[in-house]
XYZ file of N, CA and C in Angstrom:
690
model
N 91.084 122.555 115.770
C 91.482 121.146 115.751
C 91.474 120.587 117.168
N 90.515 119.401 117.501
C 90.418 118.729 118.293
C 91.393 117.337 118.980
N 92.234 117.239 119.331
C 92.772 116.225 119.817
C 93.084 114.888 119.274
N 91.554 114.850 119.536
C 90.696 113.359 119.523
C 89.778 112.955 118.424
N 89.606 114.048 117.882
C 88.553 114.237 116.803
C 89.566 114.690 115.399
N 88.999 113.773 113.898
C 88.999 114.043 112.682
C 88.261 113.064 112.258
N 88.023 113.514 111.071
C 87.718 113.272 109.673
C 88.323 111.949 109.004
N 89.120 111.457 109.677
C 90.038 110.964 108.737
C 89.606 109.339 109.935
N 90.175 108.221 109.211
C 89.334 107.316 110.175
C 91.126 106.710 111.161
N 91.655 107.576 111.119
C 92.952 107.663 112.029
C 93.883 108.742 112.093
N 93.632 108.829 112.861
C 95.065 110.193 113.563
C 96.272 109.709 113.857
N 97.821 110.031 113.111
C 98.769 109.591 113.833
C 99.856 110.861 114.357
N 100.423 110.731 115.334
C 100.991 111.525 115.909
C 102.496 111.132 116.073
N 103.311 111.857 115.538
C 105.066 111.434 115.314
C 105.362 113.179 115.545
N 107.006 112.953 115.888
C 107.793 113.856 115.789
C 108.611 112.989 115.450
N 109.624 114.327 114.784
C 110.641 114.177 113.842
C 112.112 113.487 114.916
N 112.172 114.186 116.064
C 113.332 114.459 116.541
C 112.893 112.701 117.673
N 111.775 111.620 117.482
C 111.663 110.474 118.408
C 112.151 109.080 117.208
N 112.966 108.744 117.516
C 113.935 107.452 117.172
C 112.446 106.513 116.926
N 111.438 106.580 118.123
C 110.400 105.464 118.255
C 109.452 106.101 117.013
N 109.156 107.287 116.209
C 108.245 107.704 115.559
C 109.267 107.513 114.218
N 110.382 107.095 114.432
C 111.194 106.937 112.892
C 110.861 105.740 112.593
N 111.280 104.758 113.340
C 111.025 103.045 113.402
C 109.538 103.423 112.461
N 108.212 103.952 113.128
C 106.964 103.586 112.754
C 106.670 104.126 111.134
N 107.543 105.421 110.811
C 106.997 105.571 109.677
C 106.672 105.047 108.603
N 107.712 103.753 108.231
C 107.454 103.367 106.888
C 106.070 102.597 107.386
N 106.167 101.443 108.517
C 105.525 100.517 108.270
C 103.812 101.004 108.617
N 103.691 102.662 109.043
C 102.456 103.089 109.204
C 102.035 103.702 108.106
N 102.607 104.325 106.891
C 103.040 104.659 105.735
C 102.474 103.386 104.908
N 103.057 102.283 104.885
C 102.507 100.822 103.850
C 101.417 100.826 104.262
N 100.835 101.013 105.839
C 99.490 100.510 106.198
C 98.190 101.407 105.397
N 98.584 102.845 105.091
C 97.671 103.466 104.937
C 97.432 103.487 103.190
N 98.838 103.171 102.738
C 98.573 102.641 101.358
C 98.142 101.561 100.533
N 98.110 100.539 102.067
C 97.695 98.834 101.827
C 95.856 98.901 101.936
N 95.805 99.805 102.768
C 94.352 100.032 103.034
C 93.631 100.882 102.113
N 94.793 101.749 101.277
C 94.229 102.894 100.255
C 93.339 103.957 101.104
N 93.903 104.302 102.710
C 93.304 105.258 102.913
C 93.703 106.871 103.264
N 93.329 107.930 103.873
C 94.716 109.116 104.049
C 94.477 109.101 105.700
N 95.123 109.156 106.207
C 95.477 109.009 107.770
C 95.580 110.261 107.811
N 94.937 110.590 109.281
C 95.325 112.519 109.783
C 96.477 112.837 110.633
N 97.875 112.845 110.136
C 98.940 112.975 110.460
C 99.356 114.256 111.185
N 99.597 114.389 113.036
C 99.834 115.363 113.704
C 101.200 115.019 113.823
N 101.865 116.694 114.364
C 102.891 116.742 114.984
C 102.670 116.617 116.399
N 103.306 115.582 117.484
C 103.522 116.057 118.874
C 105.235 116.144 119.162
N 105.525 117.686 119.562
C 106.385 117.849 119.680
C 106.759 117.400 121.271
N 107.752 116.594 121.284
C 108.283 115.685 122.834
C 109.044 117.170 123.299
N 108.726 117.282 124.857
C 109.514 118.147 125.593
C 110.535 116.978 126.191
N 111.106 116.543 126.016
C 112.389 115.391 126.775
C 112.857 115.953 127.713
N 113.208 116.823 127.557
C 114.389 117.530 129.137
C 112.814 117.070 130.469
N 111.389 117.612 130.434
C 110.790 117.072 130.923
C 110.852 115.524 132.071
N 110.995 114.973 131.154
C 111.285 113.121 131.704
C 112.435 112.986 131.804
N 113.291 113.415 130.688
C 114.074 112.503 130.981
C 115.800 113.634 130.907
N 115.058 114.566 131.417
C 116.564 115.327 131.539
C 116.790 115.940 130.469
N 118.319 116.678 130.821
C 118.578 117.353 129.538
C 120.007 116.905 129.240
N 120.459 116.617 128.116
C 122.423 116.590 127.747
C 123.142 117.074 126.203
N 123.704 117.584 126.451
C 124.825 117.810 125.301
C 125.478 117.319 124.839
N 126.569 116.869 123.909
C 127.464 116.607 123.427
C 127.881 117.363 122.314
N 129.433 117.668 122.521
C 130.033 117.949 121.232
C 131.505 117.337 120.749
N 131.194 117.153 119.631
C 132.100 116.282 118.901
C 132.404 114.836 119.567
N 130.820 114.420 120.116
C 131.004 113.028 120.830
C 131.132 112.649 122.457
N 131.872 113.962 122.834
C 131.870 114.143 124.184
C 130.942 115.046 125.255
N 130.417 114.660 126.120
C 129.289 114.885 126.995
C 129.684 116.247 127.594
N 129.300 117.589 127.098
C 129.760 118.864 127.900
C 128.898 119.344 128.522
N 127.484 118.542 128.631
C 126.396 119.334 129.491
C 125.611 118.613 130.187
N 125.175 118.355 131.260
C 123.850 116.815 131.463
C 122.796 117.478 133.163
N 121.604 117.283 132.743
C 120.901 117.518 133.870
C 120.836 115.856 134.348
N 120.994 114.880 133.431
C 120.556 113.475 133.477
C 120.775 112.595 135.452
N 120.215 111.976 135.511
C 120.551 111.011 136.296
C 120.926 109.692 135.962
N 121.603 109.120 136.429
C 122.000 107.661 135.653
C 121.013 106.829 135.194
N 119.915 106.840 135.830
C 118.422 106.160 135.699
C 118.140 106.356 134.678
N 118.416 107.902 134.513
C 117.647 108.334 133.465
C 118.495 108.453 131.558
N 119.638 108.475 132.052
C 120.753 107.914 131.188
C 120.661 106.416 130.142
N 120.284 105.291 131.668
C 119.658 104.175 131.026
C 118.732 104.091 130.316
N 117.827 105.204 130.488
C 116.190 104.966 130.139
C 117.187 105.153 128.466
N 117.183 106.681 128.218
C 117.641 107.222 126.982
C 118.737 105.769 125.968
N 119.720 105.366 126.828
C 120.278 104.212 126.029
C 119.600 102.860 125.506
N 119.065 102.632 126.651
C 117.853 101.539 126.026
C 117.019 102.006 125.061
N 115.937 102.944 124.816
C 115.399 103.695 123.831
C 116.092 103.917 122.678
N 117.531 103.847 122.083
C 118.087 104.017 121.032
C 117.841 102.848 120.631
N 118.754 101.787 121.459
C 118.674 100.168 121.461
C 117.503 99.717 120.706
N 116.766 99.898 121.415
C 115.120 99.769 120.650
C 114.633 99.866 119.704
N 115.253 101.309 119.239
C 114.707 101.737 118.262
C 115.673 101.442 116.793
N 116.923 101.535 117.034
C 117.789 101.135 116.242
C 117.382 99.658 115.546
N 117.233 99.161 116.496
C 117.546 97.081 116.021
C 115.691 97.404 114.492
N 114.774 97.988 115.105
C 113.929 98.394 114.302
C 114.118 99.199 112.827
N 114.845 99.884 113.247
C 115.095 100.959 112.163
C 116.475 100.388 111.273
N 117.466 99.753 111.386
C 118.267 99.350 111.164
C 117.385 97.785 109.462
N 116.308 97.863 110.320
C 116.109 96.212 109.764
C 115.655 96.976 108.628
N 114.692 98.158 108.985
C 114.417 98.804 107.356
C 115.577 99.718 106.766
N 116.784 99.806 106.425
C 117.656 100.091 105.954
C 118.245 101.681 106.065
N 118.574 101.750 107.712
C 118.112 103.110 108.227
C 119.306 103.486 108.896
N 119.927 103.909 109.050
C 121.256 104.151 110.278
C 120.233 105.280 111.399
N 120.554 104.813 112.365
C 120.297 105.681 113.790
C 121.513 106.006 114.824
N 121.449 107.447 114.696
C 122.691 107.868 115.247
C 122.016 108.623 116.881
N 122.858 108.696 117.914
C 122.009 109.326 118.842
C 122.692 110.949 118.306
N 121.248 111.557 118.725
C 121.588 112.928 118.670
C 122.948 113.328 119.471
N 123.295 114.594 118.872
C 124.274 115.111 120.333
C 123.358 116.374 121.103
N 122.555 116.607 121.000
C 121.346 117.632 121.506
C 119.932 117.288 121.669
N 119.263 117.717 122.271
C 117.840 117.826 122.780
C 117.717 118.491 121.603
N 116.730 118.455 120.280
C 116.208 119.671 119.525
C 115.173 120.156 119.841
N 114.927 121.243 119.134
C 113.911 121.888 119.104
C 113.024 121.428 117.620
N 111.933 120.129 117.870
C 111.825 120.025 116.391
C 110.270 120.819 115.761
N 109.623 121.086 116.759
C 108.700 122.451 116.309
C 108.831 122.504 115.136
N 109.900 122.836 114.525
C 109.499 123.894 113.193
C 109.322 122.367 111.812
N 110.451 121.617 112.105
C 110.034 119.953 111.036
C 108.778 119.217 111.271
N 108.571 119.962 112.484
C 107.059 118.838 112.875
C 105.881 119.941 112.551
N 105.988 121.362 112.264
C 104.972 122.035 111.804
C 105.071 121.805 110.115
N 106.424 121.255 109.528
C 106.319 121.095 108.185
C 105.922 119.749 107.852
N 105.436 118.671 109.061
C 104.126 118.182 108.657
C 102.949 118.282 108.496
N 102.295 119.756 109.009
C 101.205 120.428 109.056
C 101.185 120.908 107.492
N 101.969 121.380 107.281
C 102.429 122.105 106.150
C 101.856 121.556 104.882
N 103.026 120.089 104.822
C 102.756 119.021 103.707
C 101.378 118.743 103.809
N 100.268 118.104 104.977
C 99.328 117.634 104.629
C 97.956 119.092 104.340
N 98.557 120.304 104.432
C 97.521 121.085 103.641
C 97.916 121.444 102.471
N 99.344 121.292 101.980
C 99.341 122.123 100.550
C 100.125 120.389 99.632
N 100.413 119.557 100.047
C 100.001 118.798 98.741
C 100.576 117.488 99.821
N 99.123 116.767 99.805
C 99.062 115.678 100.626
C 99.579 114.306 100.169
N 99.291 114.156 99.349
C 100.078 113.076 98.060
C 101.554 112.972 98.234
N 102.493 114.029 98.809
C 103.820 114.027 99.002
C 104.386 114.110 100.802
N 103.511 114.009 101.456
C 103.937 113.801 102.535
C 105.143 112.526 103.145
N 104.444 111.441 102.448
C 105.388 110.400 102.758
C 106.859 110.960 102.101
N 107.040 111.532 101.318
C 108.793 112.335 100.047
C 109.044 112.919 101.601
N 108.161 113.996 102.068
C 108.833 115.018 103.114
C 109.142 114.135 104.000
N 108.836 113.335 104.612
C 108.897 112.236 105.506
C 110.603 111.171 105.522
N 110.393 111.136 103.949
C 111.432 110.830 103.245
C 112.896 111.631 103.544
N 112.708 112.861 103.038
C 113.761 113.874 102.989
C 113.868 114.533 104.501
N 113.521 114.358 105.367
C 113.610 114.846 106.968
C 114.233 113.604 107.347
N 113.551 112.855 107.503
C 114.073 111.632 109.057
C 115.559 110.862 108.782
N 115.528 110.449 107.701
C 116.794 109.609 107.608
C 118.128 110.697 107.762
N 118.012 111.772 107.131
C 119.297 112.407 107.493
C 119.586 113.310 108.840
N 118.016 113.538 109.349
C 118.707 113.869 110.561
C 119.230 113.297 111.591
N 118.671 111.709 111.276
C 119.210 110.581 112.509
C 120.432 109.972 111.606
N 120.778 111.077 110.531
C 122.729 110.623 110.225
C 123.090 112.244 110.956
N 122.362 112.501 111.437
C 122.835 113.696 112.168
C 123.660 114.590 110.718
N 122.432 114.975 110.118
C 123.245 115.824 108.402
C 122.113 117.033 108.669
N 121.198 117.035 109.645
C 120.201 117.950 109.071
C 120.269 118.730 110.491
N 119.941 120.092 110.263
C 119.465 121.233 111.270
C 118.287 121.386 110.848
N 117.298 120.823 111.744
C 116.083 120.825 111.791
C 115.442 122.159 112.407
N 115.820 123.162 113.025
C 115.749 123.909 114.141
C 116.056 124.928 112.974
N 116.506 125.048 111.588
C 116.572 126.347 110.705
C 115.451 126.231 109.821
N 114.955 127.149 109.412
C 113.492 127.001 108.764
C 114.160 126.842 107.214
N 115.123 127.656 107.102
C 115.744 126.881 105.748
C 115.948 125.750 104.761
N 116.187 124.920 106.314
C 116.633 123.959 105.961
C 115.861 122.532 105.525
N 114.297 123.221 106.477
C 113.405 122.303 106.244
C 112.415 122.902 104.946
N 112.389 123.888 104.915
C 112.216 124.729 103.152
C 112.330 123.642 102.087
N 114.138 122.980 102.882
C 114.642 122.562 101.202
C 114.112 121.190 101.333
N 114.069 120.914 102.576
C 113.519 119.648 102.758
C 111.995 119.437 101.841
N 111.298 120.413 102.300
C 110.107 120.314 101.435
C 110.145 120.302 99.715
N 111.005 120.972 99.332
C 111.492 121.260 97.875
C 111.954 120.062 97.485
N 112.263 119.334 98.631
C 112.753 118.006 98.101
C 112.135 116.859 97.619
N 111.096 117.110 98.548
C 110.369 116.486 98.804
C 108.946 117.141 97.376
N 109.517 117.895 96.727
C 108.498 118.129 95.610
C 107.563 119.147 96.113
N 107.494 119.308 97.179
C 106.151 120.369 98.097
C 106.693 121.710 97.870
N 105.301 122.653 97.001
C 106.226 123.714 96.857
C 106.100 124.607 98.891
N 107.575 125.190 98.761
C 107.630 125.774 99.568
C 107.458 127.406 100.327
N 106.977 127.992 98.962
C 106.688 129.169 99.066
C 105.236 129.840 100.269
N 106.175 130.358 100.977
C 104.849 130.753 102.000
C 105.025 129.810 103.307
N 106.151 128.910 103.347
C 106.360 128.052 104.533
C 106.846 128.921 106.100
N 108.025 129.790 105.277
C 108.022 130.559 106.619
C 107.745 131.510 107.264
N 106.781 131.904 106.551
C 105.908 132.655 107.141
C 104.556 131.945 107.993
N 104.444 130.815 107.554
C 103.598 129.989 108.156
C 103.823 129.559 109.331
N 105.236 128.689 109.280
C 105.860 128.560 110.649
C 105.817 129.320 111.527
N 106.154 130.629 111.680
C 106.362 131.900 112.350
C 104.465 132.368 113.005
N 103.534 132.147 111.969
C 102.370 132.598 112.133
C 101.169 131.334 112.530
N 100.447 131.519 111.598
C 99.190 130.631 111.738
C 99.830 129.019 112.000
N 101.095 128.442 111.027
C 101.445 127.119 111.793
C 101.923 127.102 112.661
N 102.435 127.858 113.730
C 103.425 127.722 115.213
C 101.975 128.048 115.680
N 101.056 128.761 115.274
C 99.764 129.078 116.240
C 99.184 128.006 116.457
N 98.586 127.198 115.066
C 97.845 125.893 115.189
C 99.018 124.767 116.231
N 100.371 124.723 115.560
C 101.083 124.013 116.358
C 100.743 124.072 117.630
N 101.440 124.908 118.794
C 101.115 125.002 119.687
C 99.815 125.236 120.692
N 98.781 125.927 119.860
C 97.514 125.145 120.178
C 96.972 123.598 120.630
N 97.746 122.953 119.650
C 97.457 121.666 119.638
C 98.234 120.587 120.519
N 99.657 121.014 120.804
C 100.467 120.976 122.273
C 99.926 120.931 123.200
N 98.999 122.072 123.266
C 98.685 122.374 124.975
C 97.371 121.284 124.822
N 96.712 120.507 124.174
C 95.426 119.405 124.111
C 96.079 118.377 124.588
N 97.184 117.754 124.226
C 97.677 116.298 124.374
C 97.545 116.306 125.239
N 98.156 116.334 126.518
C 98.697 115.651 127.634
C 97.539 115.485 128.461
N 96.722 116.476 128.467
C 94.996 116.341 129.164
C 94.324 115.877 128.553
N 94.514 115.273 127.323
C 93.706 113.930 126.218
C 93.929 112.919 126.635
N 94.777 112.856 127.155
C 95.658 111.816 127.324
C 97.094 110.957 126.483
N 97.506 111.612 125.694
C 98.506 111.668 124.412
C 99.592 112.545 124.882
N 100.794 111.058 125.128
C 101.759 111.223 125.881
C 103.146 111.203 125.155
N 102.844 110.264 123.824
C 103.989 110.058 123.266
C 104.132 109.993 122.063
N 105.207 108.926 121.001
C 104.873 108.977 119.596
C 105.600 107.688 119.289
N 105.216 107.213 118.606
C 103.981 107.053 117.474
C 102.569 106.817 118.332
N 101.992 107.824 118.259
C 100.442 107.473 118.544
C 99.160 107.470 118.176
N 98.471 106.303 117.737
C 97.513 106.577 116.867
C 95.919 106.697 117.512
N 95.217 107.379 117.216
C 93.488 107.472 117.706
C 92.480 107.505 116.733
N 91.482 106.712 117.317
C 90.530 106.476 116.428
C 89.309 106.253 117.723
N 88.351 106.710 116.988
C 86.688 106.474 117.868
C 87.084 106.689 119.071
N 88.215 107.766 119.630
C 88.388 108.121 121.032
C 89.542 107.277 121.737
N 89.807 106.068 121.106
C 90.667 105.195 121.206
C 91.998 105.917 121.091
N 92.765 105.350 122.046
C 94.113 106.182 122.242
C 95.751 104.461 122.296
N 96.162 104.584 121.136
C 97.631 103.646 121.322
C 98.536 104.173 121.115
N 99.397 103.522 122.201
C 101.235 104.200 122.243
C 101.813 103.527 121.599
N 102.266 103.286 120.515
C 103.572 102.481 119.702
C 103.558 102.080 118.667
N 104.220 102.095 117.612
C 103.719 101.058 116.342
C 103.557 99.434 116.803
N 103.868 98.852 117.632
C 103.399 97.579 118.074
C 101.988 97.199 118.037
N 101.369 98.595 117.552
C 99.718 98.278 117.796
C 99.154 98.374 116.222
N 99.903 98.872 115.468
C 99.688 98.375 114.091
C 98.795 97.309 113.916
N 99.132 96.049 113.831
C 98.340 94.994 113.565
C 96.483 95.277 114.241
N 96.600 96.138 115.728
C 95.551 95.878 116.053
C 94.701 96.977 115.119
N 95.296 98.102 114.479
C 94.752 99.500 114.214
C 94.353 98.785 112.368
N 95.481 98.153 112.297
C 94.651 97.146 110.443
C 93.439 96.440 111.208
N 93.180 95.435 112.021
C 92.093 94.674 112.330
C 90.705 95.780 112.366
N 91.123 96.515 113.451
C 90.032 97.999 113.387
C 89.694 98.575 112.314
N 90.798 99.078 111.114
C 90.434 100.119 109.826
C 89.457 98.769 109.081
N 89.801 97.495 108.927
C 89.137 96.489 107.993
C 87.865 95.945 109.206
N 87.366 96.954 110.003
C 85.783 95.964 110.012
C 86.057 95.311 111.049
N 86.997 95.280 111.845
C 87.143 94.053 113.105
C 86.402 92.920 112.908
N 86.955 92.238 111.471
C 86.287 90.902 111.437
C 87.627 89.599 111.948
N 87.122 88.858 112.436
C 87.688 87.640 113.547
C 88.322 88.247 114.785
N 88.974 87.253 115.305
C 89.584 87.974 116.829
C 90.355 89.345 116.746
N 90.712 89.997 117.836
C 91.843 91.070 117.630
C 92.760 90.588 117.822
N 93.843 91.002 116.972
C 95.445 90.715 117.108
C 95.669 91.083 118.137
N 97.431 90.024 118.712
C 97.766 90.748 119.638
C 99.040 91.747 119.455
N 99.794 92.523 119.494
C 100.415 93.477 119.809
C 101.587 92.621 118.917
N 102.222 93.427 118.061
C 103.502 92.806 117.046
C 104.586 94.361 116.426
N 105.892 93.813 115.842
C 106.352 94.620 115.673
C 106.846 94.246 114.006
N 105.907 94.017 113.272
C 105.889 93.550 112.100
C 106.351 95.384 111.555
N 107.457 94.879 110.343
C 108.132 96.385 109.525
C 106.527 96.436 108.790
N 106.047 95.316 108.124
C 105.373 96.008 106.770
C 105.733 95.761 105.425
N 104.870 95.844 104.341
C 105.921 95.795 103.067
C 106.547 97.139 102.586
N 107.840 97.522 102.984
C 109.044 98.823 102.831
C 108.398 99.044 101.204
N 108.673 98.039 100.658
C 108.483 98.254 99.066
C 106.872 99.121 98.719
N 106.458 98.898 98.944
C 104.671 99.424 98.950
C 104.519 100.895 99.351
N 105.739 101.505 100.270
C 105.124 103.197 100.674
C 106.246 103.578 99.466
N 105.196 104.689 99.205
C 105.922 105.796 98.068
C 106.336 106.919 98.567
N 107.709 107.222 98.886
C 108.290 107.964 99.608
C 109.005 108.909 98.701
């Protein structure tokens, strides 16, 4: 698996554990069902401690922080952001109290789109909203098992997958981004074309339909919520 390259006439790239790749799901989700097409859905797992430091909390209170105040702001504004978004589609966003490790929920999007693709948006479903109510341990392979079960996907053979050929393909595909140039999430590519945000939605519908009249400019339209089958 190439980066930059599929089959599919869009690649999108989310992790589980980015507030900004929760906001995008539904309304990238309606797009691909408004268009009736299947989008090639990657995991990029965010290293955060990277940029933007590392911090703890337990039971609300801050017991660990590499952070700088700068970098404190960055992280509070980024909820801000993402909340007022996610909130409008009927979502609670809680800040984590940890950096996760979401590897193993973001290889059980690998998962869903080889053994029953039709239910990805359910797994999508049954992961994101409860871990940003902070209900889910994403980081136990268990737990995302049931997630899949929930989600209707049978789960037999998941963790062994995780552990093997999906943590292999996973991290294979880690070490491509950042020298692709694929930095963040929600990010979508097409014909080599590389966008950071669901704000580019509108331009990525103008592109899938034929780029007929001008290109849009940059919007943060939800989508119709009602239209993805989750």
């Amino acid at each position: 698996m190439k980066a930059l390259e599929s089959s599919a006439p869009l690649i999108v790239y989310v992790d589980i554990k980015s507030p900004y790749a929760f906001a995008a799901i539904r309304p990238t989700l309606a797009l691909e069902t408004a268009l009736d097409m299947r989008f090639d859905w990657r995991p990029l797992t965010l290293d955060i401690p990277s940029y933007l430091g590392s911090a703890r909390k337990s039971k609300g209170k801050l017991v660990e922080s590499t952070r700088s105040a700068s970098q404190w702001d960055r992280v509070k504004y980024a909820y801000r952001d993402a909340r007022r978004y996610v909130e409008r589609q009927g979502y609670m966003l809680k800040g984590t109290e940890k950096i996760w490790d979401s590897s193993i929920a973001n290889i059980g999007i690998s998962w869903a789109m080889q053994t029953d693709r039709e239910r990805l948006g359910a797994y999508f479903d049954a992961v994101y909203p409860p871990f940003w109510r902070r209900e889910l341990d994403i980081e136990n392979i268990a737990v995302v098992e049931a997630c899949l079960a929930q989600a209707e996907i049978d789960a037999n053979g998941f963790a062994a997958f995780a552990q093997g050929e999906g943590r292999a393909r996973h991290d294979a595909l880690q070490a491509q981004l950042h020298p692709s140039g694929i930095y963040g999430v929600p990010t979508y590519v097409f014909d080599g074309t590389i966008l950071f945000g669901r704000e580019h939605l509108p331009f990525v519908r103008w592109h899938l339909q034929g780029r007929q009249g001008p290109a849009p400019d940059i919007a943060y339209d939800i989508g119709d919520a009602e239209s993805v089958a989750c």
